[in-house]
Structure formats: C-alpha cells, structure tokens
Short mmCIF file of C-alpha atoms in Angstrom, two decimals:
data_model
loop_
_atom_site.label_atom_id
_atom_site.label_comp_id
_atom_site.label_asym_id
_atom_site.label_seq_id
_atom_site.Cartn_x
_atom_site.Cartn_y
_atom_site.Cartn_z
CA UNK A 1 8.86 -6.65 -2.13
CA UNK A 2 8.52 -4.99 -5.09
CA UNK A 3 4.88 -4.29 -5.97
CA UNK A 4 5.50 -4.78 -10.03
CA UNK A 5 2.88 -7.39 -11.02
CA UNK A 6 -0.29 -8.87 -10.04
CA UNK A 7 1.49 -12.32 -8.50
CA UNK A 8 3.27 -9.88 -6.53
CA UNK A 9 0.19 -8.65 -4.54
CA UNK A 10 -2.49 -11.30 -4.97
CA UNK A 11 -2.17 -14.93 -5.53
CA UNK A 12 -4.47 -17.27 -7.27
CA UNK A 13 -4.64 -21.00 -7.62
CA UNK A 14 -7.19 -23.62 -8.07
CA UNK A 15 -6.31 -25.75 -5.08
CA UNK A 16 -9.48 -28.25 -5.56
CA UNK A 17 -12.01 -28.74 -8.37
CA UNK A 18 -14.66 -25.87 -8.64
CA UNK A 19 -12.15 -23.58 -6.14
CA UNK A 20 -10.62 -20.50 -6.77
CA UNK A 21 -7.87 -19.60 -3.72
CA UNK A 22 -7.05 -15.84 -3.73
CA UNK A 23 -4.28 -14.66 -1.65
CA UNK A 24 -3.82 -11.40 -0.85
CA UNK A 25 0.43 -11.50 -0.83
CA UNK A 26 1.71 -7.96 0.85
CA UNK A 27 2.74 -9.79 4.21
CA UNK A 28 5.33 -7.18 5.71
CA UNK A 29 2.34 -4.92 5.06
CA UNK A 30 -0.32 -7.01 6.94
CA UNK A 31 -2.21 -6.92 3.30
CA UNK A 32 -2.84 -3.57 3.54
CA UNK A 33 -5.11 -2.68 0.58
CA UNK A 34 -2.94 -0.67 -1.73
CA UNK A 35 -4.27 0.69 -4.64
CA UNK A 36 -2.08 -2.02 -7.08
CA UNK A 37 -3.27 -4.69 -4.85
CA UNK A 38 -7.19 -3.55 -4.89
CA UNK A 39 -6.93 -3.59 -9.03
CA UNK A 40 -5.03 -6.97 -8.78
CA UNK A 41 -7.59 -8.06 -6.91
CA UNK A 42 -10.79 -7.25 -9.08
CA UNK A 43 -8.98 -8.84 -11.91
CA UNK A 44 -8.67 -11.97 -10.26
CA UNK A 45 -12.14 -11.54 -8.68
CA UNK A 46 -13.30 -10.58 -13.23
CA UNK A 47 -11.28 -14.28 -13.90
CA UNK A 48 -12.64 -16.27 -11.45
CA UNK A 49 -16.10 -15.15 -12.04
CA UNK A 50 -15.77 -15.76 -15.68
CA UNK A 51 -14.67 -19.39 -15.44
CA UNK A 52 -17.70 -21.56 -15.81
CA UNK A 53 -15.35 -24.29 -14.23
CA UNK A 54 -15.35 -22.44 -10.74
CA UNK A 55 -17.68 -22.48 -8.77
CA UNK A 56 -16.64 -20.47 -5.44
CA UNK A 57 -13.72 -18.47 -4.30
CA UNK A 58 -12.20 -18.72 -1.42
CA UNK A 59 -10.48 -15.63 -0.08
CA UNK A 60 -7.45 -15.57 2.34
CA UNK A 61 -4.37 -13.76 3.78
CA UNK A 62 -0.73 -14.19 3.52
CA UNK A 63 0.79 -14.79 7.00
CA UNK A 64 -0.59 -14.59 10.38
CA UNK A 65 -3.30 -11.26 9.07
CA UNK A 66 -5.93 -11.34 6.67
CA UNK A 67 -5.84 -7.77 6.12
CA UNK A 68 -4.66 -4.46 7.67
CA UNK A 69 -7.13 -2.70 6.03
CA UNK A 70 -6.66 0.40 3.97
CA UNK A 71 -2.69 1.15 2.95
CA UNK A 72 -1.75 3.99 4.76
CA UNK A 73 0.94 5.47 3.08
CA UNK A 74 -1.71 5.31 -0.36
CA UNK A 75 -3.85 7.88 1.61
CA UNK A 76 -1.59 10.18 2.82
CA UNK A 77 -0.84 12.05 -0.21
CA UNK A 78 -4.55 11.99 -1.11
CA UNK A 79 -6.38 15.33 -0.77
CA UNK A 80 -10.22 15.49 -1.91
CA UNK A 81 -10.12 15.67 -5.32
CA UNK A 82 -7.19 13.07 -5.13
CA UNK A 83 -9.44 10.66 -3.30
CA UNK A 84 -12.35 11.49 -5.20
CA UNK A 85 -10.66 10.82 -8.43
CA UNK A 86 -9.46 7.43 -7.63
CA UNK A 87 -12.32 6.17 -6.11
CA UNK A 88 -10.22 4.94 -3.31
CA UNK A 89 -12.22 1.56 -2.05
CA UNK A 90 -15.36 2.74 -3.86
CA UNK A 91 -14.72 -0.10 -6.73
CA UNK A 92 -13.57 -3.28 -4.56
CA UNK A 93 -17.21 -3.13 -2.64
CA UNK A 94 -18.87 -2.99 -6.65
CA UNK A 95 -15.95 -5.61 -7.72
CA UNK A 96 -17.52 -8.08 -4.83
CA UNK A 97 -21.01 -7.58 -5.43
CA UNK A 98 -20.82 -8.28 -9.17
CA UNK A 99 -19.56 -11.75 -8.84
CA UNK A 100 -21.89 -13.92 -9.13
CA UNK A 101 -19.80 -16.85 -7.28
CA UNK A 102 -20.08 -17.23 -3.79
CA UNK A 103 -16.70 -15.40 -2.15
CA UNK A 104 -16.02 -17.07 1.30
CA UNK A 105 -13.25 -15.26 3.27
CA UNK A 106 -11.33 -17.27 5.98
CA UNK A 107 -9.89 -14.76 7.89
CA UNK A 108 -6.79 -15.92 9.63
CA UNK A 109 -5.81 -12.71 11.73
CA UNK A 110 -13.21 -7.02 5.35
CA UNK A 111 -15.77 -7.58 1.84
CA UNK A 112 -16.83 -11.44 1.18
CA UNK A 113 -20.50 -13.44 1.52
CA UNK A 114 -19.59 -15.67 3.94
CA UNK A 115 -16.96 -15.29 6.37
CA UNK A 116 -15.25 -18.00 8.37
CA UNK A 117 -13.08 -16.35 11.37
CA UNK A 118 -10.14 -17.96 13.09
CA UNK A 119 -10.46 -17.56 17.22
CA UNK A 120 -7.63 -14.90 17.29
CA UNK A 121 -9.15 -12.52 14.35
CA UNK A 122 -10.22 -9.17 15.20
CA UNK A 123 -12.50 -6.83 13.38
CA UNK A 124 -11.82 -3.20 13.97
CA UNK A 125 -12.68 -0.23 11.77
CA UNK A 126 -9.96 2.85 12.94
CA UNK A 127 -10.67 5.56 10.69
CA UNK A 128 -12.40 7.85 13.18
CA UNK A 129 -8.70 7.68 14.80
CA UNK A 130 -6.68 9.43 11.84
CA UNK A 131 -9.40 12.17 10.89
CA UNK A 132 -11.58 10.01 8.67
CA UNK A 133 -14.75 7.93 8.34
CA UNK A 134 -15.53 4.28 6.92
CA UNK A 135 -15.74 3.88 3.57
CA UNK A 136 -17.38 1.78 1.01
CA UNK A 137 -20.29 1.23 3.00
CA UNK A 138 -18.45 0.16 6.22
CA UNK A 139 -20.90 2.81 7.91
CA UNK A 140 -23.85 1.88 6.65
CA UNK A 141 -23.11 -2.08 6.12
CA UNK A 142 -22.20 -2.64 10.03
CA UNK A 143 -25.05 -0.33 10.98
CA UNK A 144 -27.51 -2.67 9.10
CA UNK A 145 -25.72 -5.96 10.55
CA UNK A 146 -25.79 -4.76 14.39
CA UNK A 147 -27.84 -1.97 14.71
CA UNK A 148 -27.55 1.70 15.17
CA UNK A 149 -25.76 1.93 18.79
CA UNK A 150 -23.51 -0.83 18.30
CA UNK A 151 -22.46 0.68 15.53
CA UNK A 152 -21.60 3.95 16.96
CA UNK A 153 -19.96 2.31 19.77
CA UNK A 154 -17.93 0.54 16.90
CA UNK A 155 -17.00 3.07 14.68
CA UNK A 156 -17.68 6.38 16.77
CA UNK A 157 -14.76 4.86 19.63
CA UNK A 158 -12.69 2.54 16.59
CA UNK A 159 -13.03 -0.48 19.35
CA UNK A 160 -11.44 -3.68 17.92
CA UNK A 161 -14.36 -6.74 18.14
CA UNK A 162 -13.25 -10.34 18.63
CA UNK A 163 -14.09 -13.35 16.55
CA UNK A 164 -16.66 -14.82 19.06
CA UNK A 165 -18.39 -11.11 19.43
CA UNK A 166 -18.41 -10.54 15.53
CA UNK A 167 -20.49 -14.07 15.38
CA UNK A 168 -22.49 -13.19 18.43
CA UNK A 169 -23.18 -9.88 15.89
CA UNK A 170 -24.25 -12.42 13.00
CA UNK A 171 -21.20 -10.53 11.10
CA UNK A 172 -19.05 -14.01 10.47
CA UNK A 173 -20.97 -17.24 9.54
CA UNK A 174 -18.70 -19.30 11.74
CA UNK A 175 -15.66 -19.24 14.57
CA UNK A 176 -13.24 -21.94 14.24
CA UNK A 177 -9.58 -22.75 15.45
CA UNK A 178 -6.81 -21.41 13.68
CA UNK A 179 -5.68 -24.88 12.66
CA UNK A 180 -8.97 -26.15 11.20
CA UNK A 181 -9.66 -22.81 9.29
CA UNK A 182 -8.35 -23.91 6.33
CA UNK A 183 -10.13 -26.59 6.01
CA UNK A 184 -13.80 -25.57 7.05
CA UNK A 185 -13.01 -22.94 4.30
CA UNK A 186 -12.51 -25.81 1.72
CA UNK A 187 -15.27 -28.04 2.94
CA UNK A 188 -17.68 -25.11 2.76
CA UNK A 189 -16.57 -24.40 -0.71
CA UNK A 190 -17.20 -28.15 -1.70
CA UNK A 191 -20.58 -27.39 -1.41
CA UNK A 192 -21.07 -25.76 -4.50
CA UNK A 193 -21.32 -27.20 -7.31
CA UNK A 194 -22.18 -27.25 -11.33
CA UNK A 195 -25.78 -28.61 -10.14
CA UNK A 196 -26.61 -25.54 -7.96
CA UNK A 197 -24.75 -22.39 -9.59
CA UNK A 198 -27.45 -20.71 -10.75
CA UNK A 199 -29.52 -21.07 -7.88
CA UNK A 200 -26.63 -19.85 -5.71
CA UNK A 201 -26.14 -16.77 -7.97
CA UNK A 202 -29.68 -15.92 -8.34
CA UNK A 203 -30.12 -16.12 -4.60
CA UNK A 204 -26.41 -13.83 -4.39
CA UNK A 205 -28.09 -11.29 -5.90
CA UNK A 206 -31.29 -11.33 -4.47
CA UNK A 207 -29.71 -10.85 -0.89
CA UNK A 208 -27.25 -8.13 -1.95
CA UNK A 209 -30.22 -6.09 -3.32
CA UNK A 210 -31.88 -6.51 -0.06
CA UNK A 211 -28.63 -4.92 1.29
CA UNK A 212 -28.32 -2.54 -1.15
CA UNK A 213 -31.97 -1.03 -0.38
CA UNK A 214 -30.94 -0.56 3.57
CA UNK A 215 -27.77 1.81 2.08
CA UNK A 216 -27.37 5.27 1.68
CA UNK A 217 -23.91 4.35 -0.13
CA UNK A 218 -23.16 7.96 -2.13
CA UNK A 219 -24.03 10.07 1.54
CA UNK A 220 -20.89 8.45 2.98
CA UNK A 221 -19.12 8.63 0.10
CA UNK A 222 -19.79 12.02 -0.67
CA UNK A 223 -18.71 12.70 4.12
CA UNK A 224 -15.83 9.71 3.01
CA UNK A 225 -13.75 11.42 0.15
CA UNK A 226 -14.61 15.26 2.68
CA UNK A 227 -12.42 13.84 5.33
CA UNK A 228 -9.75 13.51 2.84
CA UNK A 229 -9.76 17.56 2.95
CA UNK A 230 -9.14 18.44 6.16
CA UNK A 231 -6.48 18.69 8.66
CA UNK A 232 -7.24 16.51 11.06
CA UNK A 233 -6.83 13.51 7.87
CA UNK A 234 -3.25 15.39 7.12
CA UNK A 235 -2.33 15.19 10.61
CA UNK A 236 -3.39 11.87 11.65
CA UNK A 237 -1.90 9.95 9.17
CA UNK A 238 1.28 11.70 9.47
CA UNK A 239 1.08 10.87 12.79
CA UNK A 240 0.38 7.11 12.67
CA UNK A 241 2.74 6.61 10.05
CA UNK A 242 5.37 8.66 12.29
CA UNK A 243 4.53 6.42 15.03
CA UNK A 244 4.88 3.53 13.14
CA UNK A 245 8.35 4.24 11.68
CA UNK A 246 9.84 5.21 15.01
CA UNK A 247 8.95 1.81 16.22
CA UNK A 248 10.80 -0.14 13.02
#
C-alpha cells in the first residue's frame, strides 16, 4: 500500500453518536508508526478534538495488532541531528495530551487515557535491543506506573508483558476477550456525553499535569535522539531489518 494520503494510514469514522473511531490502517506493517502515519494521526486527533459534536475517541488497530510500535525502516536512516530535527515521536505524546476528549485505546494485539486490552495483547518496549532507549516518555511514564525495578526489568531486558500482567501493573483499565473488545470499547465511550464534557476535560488535564510533574521528559529526550548517533543504533537496526527480510 501506497502511503499517499491520510485514509491511507489512519481511518476515521463516527460509528455512534458522540464517537470518533480512529484506525490506524498500515496492516502488512503491524501499524508501525511511520512518520506519515504519526502526522495523519495528530490531524485526526486536531479534528476530532475540535468537533463539539464528539465527545470521545476511540482508538484501534487494523488487523490482528494494534501497533508494532516505532517504523523501523523510518529510523534507520536517522542519525542525531536527523532524529533531532524531526522530533521523531516527540509530537504524538504532546498531540495526545492536548486533546481535551477522552482517547480510549482498545488494543486488539502505546499513548491513550484509558486502555482496554484484548487477552492476547502484549506490551513490550524493544529499543534497548537495537542500540536505543524509549522515547517520548516511555522511560519515565512506565517508571511512574510500576515503579523503578519493574521498570528496569521492563525496559533494561525489553521483556514482552501480557494483558493480565499490564492490568495487574494498573497500566490498562480493563482485560477483556478478543470478541467483546469492541464492544466494551463502545459502551465505555457511551459514557460521555454533552452533559459531562467539561468536567471530563477539566479532570483530563488535571491528571496529565499530575503526570507531567513525575517526568523528566527533555533528559530522555536529550539520551533518546544520542542513541540515534552511535553504532550500536546503525548496527541493530540493520540487523533486525536484515533479519526480518531474510524471513519474507
């Protein structure tokens, strides 16, 4: 697929009054976030939030992942100053935060309020494994959610989590079956409305500047865009994507 519009990489609809689905649409990627797809994304995000006649988005994958993560084949021409330049990730954590709207994610196989997680979903963050580091927070947000060791078990060792251990964590709001997902998703969304929107925004914002005051965002970035420099980045990518190629 060629990645030529916005449709091409996320979809939108309004599936039920006061919803806003977005679909992120790169399947035969796993939804890799490329950099087209992260700016198709915010724009939808920008719409959505700007429609007084929605009142929560609901955020979802396109086949059986919800999303591979960062596109490798974006980062490996990106030295430094490449990475630094493009602010690879560093918007799409700001995008989220300033919509007002509730964002649930139902994640069928990571960046929302309230996540709903189907029983095979995974959470894994492999950076350490191709010569870089978390971005956009992801070192300082999951350190904050589970604590300091857990953490660097997590992200120090790049071990994949489960569904039921992310919600024994308190990082997804709720574990479901992969057939009911969808629909938990919609009834959650149901529940807000025209009469509680600025309540639920207020609050939104109240409880991301309790997260934001745990962060020390630009210190990772600053470590984040470093890795981009060195070797062990080149060579790990290259590798991975090597890998990956030879198994096509």
């Amino acid at each position: 697929m060629t990645e030529s519009s916005t449709a091409d990489v996320v979809l939108s609809s309004t599936p039920a009054p006061g919803v806003r689905l977005l679909q992120l649409n790169r399947p035969e990627k796993r939804n890799a976030l490329s950099q087209l797809l992260i700016r198709s994304l915010l724009s939808e995000l920008s719409k959505a939030s700007a429609d007084d006649a929605i009142f929560s988005i609901i955020l979802t994958g396109n086949g059986p992942f919800f999303c591979a993560g960062a596109d490798l084949n974006d980062i490996a021409p990106l030295d430094e100053a490449g990475a630094r330049a493009c602010r690879y990730l560093e918007d799409l954590c700001a995008g989220f935060a300033a919509v007002k709207k509730p964002i649930i994610a139902a994640v069928n196989g990571p960046a929302s309020d309230l996540i709903l997680a189907a029983q095979p979903a995974y959470f894994v963050l492999p950076e350490t494994k191709i010569g870089l580091i978390p971005g956009a927070g992801g070192t300082q947000r999951l350190t904050a959610a589970i604590g300091k060791y857990k953490a660097m078990r997590s992200i120090l060792l790049a071990e994949p989590m489960t569904a039921e251990e992310a919600m024994a964590a308190s990082l997804v709001a709720s574990v479901v079956s992969p057939d009911t997902l969808t629909q938990h998703a919609f009834e959650m969304a149901s529940k807000f409305t025209a009469d509680n929107r600025q309540a639920v925004a207020f609050a939104k914002q109240a409880i991301c500047r309790a997260d934001d005051l745990c962060r020390d965002d630009a210190f990772e970035r600053n470590l984040y865009y470093t890795a981009f420099g060195t070797n062990e980045k080149r060579r790990g990518v290259d590798d991975f994507l090597t890998a990956r190629r030879k198994k096509a």
